[in-house]
PDB file of C-alpha atoms in Angstrom:
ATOM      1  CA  UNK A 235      11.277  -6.398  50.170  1.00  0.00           C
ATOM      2  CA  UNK A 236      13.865  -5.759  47.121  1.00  0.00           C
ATOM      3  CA  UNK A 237      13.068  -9.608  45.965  1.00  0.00           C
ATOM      4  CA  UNK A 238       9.654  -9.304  46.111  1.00  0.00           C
ATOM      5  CA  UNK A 239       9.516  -5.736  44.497  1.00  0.00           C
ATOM      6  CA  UNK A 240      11.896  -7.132  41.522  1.00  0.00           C
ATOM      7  CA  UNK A 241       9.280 -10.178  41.046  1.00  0.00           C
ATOM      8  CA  UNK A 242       6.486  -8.158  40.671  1.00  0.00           C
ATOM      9  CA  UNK A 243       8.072  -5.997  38.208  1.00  0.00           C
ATOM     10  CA  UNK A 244       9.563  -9.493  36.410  1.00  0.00           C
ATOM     11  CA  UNK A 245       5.804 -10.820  36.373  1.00  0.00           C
ATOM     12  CA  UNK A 246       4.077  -7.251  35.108  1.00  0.00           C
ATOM     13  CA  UNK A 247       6.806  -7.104  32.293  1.00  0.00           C
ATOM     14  CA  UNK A 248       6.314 -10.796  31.398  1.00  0.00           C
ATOM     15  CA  UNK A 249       2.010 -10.268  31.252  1.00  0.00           C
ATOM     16  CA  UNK A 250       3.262  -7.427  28.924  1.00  0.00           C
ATOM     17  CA  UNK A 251       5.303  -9.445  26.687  1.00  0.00           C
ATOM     18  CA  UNK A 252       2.495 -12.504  26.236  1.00  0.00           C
ATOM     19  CA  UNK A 253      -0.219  -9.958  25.939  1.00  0.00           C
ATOM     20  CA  UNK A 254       1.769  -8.062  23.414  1.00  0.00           C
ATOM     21  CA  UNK A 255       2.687 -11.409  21.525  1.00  0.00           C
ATOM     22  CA  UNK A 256      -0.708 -12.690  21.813  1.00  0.00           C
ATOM     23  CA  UNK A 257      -2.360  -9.481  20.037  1.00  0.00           C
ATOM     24  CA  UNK A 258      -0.188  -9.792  17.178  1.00  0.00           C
ATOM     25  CA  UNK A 259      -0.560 -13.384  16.822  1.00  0.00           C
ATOM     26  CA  UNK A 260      -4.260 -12.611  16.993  1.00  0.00           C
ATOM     27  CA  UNK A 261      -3.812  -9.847  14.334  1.00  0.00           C
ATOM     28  CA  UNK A 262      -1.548 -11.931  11.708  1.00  0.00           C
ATOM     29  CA  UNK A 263      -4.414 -14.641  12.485  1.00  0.00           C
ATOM     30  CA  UNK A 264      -7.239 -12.547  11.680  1.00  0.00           C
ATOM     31  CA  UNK A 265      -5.317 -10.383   8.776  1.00  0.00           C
ATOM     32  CA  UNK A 266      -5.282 -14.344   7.233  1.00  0.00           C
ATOM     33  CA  UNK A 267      -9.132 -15.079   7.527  1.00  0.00           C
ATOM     34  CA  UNK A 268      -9.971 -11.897   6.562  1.00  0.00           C
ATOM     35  CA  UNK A 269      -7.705 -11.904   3.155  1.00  0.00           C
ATOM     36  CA  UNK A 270      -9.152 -15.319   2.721  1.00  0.00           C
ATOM     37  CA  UNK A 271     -12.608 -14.130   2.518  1.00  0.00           C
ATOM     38  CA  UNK A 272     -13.013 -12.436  -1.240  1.00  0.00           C
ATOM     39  CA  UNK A 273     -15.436  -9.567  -2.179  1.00  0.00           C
ATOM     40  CA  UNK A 274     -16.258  -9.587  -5.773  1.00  0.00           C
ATOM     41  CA  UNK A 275     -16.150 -13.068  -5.817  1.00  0.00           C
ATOM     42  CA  UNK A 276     -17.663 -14.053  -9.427  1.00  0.00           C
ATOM     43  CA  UNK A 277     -15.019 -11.473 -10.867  1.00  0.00           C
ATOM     44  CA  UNK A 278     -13.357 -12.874 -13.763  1.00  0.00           C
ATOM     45  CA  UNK A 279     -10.836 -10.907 -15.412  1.00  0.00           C
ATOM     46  CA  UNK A 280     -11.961 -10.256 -18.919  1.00  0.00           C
ATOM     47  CA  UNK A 281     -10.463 -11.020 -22.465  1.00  0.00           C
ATOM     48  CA  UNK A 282     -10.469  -7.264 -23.259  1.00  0.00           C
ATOM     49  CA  UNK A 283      -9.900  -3.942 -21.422  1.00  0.00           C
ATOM     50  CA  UNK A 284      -7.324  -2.315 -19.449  1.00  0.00           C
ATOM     51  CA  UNK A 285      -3.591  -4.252 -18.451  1.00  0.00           C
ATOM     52  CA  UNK A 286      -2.781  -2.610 -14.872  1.00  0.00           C
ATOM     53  CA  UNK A 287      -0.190  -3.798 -12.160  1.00  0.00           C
ATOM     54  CA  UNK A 288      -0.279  -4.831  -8.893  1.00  0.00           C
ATOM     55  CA  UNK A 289       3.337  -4.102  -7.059  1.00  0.00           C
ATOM     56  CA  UNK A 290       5.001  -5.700  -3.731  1.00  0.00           C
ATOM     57  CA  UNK A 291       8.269  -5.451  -2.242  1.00  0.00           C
ATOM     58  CA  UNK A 292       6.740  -8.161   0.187  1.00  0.00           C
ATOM     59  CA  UNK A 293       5.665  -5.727   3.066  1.00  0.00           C
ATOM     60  CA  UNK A 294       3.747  -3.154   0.917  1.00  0.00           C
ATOM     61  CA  UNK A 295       1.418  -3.149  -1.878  1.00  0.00           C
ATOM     62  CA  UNK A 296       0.698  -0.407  -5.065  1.00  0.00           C
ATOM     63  CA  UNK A 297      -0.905  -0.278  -8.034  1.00  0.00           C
ATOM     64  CA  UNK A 298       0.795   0.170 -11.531  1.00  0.00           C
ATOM     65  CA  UNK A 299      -1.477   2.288 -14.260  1.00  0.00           C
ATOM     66  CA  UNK A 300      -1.117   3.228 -18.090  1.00  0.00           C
ATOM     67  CA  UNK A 301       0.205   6.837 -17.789  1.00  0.00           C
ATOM     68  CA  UNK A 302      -2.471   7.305 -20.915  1.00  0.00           C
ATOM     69  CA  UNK A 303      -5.589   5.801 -21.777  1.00  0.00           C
ATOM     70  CA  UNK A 304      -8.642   7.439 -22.955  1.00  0.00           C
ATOM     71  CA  UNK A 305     -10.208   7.202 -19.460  1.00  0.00           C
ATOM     72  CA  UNK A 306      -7.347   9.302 -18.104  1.00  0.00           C
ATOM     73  CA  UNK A 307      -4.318  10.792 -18.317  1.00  0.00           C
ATOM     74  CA  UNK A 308      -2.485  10.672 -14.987  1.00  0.00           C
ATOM     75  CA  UNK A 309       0.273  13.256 -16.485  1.00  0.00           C
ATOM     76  CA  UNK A 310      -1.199  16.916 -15.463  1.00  0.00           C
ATOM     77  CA  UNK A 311      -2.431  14.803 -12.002  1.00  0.00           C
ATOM     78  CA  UNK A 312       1.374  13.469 -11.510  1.00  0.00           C
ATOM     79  CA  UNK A 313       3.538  15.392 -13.706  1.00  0.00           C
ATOM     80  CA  UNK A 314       6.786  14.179 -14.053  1.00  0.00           C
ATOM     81  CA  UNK A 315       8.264  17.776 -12.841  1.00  0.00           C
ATOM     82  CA  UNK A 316       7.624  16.756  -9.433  1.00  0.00           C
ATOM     83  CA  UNK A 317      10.093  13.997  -9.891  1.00  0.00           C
ATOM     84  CA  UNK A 318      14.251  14.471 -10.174  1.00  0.00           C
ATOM     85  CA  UNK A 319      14.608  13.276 -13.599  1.00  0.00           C
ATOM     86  CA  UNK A 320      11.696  14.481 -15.707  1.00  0.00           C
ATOM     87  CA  UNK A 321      12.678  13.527 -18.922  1.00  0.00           C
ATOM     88  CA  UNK A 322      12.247   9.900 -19.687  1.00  0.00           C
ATOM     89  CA  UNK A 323       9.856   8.390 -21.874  1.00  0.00           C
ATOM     90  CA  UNK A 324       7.802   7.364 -19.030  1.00  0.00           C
ATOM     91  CA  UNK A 325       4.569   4.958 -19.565  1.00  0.00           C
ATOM     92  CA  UNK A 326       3.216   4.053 -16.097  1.00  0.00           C
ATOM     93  CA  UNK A 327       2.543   5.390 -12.948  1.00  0.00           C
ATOM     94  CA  UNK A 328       2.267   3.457  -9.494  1.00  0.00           C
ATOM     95  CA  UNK A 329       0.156   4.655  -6.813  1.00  0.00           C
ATOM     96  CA  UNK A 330       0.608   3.110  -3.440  1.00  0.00           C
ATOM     97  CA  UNK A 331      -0.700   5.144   0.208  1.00  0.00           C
ATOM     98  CA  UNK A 332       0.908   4.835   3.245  1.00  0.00           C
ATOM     99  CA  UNK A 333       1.977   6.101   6.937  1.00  0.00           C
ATOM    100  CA  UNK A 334       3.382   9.487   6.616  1.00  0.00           C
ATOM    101  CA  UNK A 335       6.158   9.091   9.263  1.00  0.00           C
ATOM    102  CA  UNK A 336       7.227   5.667   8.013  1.00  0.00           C
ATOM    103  CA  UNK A 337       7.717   6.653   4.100  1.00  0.00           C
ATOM    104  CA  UNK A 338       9.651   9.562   4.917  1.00  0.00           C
ATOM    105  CA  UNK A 339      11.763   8.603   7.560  1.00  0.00           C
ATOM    106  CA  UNK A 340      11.999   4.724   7.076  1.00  0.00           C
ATOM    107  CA  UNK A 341      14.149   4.561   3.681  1.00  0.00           C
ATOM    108  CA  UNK A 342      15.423   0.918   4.594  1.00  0.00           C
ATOM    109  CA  UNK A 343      13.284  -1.154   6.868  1.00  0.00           C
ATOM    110  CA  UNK A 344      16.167  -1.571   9.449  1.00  0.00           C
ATOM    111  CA  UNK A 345      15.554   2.087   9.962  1.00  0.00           C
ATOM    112  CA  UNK A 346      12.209   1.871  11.413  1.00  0.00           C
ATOM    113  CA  UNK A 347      12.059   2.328  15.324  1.00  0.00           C
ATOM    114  CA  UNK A 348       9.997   0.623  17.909  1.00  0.00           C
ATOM    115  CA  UNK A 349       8.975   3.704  19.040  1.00  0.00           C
ATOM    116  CA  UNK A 350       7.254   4.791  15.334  1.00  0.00           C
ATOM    117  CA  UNK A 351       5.778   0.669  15.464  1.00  0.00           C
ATOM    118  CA  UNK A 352       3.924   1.264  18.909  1.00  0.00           C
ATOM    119  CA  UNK A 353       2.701   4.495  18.083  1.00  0.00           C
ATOM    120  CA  UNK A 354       1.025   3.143  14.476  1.00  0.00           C
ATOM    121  CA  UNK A 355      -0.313   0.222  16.950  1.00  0.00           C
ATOM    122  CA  UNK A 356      -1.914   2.680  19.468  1.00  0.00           C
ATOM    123  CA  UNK A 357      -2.578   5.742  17.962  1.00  0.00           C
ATOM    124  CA  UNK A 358      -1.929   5.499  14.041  1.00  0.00           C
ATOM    125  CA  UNK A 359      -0.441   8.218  11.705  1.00  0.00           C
ATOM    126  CA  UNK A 360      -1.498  10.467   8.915  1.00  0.00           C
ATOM    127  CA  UNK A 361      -1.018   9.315   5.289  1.00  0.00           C
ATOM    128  CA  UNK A 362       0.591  10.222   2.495  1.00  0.00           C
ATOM    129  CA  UNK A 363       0.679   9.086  -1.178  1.00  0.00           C
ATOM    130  CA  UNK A 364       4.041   7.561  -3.033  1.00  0.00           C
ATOM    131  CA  UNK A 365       4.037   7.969  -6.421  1.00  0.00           C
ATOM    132  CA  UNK A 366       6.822   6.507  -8.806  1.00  0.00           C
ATOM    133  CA  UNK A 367       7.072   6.856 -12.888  1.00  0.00           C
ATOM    134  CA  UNK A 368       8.378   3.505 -14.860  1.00  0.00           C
ATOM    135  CA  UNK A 369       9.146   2.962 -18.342  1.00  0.00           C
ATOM    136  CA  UNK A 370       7.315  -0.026 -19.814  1.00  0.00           C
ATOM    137  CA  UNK A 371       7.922  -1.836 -16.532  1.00  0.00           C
ATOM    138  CA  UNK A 372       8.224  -5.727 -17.128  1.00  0.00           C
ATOM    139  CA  UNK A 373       6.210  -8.186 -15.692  1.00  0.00           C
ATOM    140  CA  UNK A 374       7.227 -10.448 -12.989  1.00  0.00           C
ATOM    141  CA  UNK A 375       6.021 -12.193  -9.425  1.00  0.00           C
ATOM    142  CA  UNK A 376       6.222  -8.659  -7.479  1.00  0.00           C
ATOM    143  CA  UNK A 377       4.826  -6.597 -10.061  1.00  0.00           C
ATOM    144  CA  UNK A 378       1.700  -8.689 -11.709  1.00  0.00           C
ATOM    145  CA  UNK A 379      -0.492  -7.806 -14.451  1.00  0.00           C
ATOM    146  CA  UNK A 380      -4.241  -8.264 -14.461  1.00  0.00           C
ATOM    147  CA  UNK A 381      -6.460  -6.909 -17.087  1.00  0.00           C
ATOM    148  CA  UNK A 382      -9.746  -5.328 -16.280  1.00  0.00           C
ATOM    149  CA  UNK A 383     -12.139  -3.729 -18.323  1.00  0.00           C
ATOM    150  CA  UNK A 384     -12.311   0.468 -19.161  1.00  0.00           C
ATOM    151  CA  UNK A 385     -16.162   0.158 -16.912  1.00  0.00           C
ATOM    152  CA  UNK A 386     -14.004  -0.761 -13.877  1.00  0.00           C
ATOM    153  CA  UNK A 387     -10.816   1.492 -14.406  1.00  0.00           C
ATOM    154  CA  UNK A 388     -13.360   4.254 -14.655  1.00  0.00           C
ATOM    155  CA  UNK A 389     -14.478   2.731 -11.520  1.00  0.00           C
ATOM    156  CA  UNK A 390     -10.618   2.355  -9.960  1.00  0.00           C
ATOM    157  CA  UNK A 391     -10.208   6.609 -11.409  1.00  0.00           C
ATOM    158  CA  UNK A 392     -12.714   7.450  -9.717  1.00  0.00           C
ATOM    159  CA  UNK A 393     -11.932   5.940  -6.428  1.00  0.00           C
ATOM    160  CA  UNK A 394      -8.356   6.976  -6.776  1.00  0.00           C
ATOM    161  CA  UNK A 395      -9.452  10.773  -7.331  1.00  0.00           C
ATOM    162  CA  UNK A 396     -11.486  10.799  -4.023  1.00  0.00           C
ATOM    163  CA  UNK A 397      -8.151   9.593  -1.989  1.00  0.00           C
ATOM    164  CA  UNK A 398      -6.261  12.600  -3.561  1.00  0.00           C
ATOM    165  CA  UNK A 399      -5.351  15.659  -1.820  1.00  0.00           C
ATOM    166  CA  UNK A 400      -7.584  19.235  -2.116  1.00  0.00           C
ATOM    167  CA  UNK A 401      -6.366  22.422  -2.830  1.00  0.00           C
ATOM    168  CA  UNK A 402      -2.433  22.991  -2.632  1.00  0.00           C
ATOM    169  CA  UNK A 403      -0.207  20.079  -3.199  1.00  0.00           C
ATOM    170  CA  UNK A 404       2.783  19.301  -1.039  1.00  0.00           C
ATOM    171  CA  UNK A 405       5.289  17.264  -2.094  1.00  0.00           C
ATOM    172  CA  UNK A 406       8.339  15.492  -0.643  1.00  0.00           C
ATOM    173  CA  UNK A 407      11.337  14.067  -2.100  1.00  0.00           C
ATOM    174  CA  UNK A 408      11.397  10.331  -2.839  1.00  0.00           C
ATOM    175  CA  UNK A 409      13.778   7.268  -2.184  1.00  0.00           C
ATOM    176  CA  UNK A 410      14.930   7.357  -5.676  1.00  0.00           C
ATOM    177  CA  UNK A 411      15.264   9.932  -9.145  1.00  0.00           C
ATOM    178  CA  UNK A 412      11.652   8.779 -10.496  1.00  0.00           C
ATOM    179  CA  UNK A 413       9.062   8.614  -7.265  1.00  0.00           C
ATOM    180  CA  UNK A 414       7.625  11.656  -5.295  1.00  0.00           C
ATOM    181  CA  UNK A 415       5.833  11.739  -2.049  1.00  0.00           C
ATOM    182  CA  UNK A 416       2.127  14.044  -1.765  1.00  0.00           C
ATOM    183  CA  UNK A 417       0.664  14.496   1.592  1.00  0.00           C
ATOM    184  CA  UNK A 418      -3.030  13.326   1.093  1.00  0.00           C
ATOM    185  CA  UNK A 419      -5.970  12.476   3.554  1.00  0.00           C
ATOM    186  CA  UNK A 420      -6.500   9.424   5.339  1.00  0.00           C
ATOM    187  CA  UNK A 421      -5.909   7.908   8.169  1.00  0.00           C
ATOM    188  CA  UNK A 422      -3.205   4.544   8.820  1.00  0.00           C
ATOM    189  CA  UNK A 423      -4.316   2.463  11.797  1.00  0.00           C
ATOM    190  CA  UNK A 424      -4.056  -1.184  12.322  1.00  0.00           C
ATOM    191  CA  UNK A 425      -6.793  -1.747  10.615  1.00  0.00           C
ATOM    192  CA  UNK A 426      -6.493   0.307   7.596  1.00  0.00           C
ATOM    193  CA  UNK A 427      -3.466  -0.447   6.453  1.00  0.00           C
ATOM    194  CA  UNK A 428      -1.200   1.115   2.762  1.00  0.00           C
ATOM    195  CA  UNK A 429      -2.262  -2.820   1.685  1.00  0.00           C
ATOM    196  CA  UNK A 430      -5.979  -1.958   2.702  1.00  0.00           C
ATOM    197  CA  UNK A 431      -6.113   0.572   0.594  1.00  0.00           C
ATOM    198  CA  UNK A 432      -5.120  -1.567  -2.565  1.00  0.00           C
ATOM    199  CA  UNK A 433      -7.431  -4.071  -2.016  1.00  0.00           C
ATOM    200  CA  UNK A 434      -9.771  -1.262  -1.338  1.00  0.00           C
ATOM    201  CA  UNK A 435      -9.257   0.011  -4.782  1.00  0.00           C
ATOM    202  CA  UNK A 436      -9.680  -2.937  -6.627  1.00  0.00           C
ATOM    203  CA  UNK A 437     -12.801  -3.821  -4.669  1.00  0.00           C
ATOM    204  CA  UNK A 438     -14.741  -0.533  -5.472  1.00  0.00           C
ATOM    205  CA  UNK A 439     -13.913  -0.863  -8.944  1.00  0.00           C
ATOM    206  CA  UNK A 440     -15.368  -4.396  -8.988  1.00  0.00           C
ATOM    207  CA  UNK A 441     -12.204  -6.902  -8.977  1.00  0.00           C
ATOM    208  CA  UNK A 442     -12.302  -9.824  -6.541  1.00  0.00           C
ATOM    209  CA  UNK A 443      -9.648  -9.158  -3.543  1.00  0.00           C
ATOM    210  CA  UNK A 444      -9.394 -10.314  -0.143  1.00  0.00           C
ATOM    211  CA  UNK A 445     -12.022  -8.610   2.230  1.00  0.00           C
ATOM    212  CA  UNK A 446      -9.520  -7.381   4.837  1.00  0.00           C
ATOM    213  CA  UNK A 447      -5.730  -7.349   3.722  1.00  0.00           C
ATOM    214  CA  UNK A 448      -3.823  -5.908   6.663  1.00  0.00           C
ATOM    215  CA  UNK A 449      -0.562  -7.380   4.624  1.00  0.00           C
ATOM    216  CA  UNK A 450       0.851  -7.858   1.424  1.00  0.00           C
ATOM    217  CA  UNK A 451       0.732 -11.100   0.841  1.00  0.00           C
ATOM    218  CA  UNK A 452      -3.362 -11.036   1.396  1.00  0.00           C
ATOM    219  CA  UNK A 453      -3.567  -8.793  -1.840  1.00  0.00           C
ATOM    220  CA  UNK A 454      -1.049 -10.705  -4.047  1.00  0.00           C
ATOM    221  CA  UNK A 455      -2.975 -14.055  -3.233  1.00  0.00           C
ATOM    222  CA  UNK A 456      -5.794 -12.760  -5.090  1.00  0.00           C
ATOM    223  CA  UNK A 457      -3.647 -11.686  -8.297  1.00  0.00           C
ATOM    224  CA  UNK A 458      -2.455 -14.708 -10.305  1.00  0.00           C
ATOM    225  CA  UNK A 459       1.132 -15.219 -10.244  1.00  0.00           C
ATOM    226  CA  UNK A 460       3.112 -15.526 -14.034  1.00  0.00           C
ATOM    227  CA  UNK A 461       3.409 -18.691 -15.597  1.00  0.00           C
ATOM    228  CA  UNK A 462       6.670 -19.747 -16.344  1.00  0.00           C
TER     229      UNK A 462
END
């Protein structure tokens, strides 16, 4: 009776396993169609117009704007008090979304927990905004410039003011002197993932992207890498 109860419970937890393994593989296997398919597709970035950034640290995607331009000026929307050192001639600001529970908690990857994994996987989490100041950040394979023109930034703004918060701003401390988390609506599932929302942005503002990029590397594909 013990013997058969303990192979029953051996077979349950092994359909758990491959049915666990064999929705992710699904999910990495669809995330790589679905970044392979572009919208926007006779985009072609033009001669003049706007330099922005597009950021990775290989799991999650932002993008990098011109504090200033005529189109906006992301100071009084970001100011630079909400940060620990205010004072620096800054010139950029990145704008990246993500699960709240995961920015806040999850400094260093190694501190994620299974636990806050298979709750994003069932149920997903609220999300919440990271913003981080630069000074005349410099070019390189994680942080790639693209140039669009001032029709589509106005387009990107204006997609970028209808994910901000309403009403009263909360902030949160961020992982370093010069970033600052905002709570803001949204939603993080499976489905709509921080690097979603990137391509997401680009898309309504008319660049060509991936058409669903659950991962990072499905938005960087779509941003040429710097020639050496």
């Amino acid at each position: 009776m013990v013997r058969a109860v303990k192979r029953r419970i051996l077979k349950i937890a092994a359909w758990a396993f491959l049915s666990l393994f064999g929705l992710l593989a699904a999910y990495a296997l669809f995330g790589l169609i679905g970044s392979a398919i572009p919208r926007n597709p006779g985009w072609q970035e033009p001669d003049d117009g706007i330099e922005i950034m597009v950021e990775t640290n290989g799991v999650h995607t932002g993008l990098v704007l011109p504090l200033v331009t005529s189109e906006r000026d992301w100071r009084p929307i970001f100011p630079a008090s909400d940060i620990a050192v205010p004072d620096r001639p800054y010139t950029h600001v990145s704008i990246s979304w993500g699960e709240r529970e995961v920015f806040l908690e999850t400094p260093t990857w190694w501190d994620l927990s299974p636990i806050t994994v298979f709750r994003i996987i069932g149920i997903g989490g609220d999300g919440i905004l990271h913003i981080a100041h630069y000074v005349r950040p410099s070019p390189a394979n994680d942080i790639r410039p693209m140039r669009i023109t001032r029709a589509q930034y106005r387009r990107l703004v204006a997609e970028i003011d209808s994910a901000l918060p309403q009403g009263e701003r909360i902030s949160y401390p961020g992982y370093y002197d010069f970033d600052v988390f905002y709570e803001a609506p949204g939603r993080y599932t499976m489905t709509n993932t921080c690097n979603q929302w990137t391509s997401d942005l680009l898309a309504a503002a008319g660049v060509r992207t991936g058409w669903w990029t659950p991962f990072a590397g499905g938005v960087m594909k779509w941003v040429p890498r710097l020639t050496e």
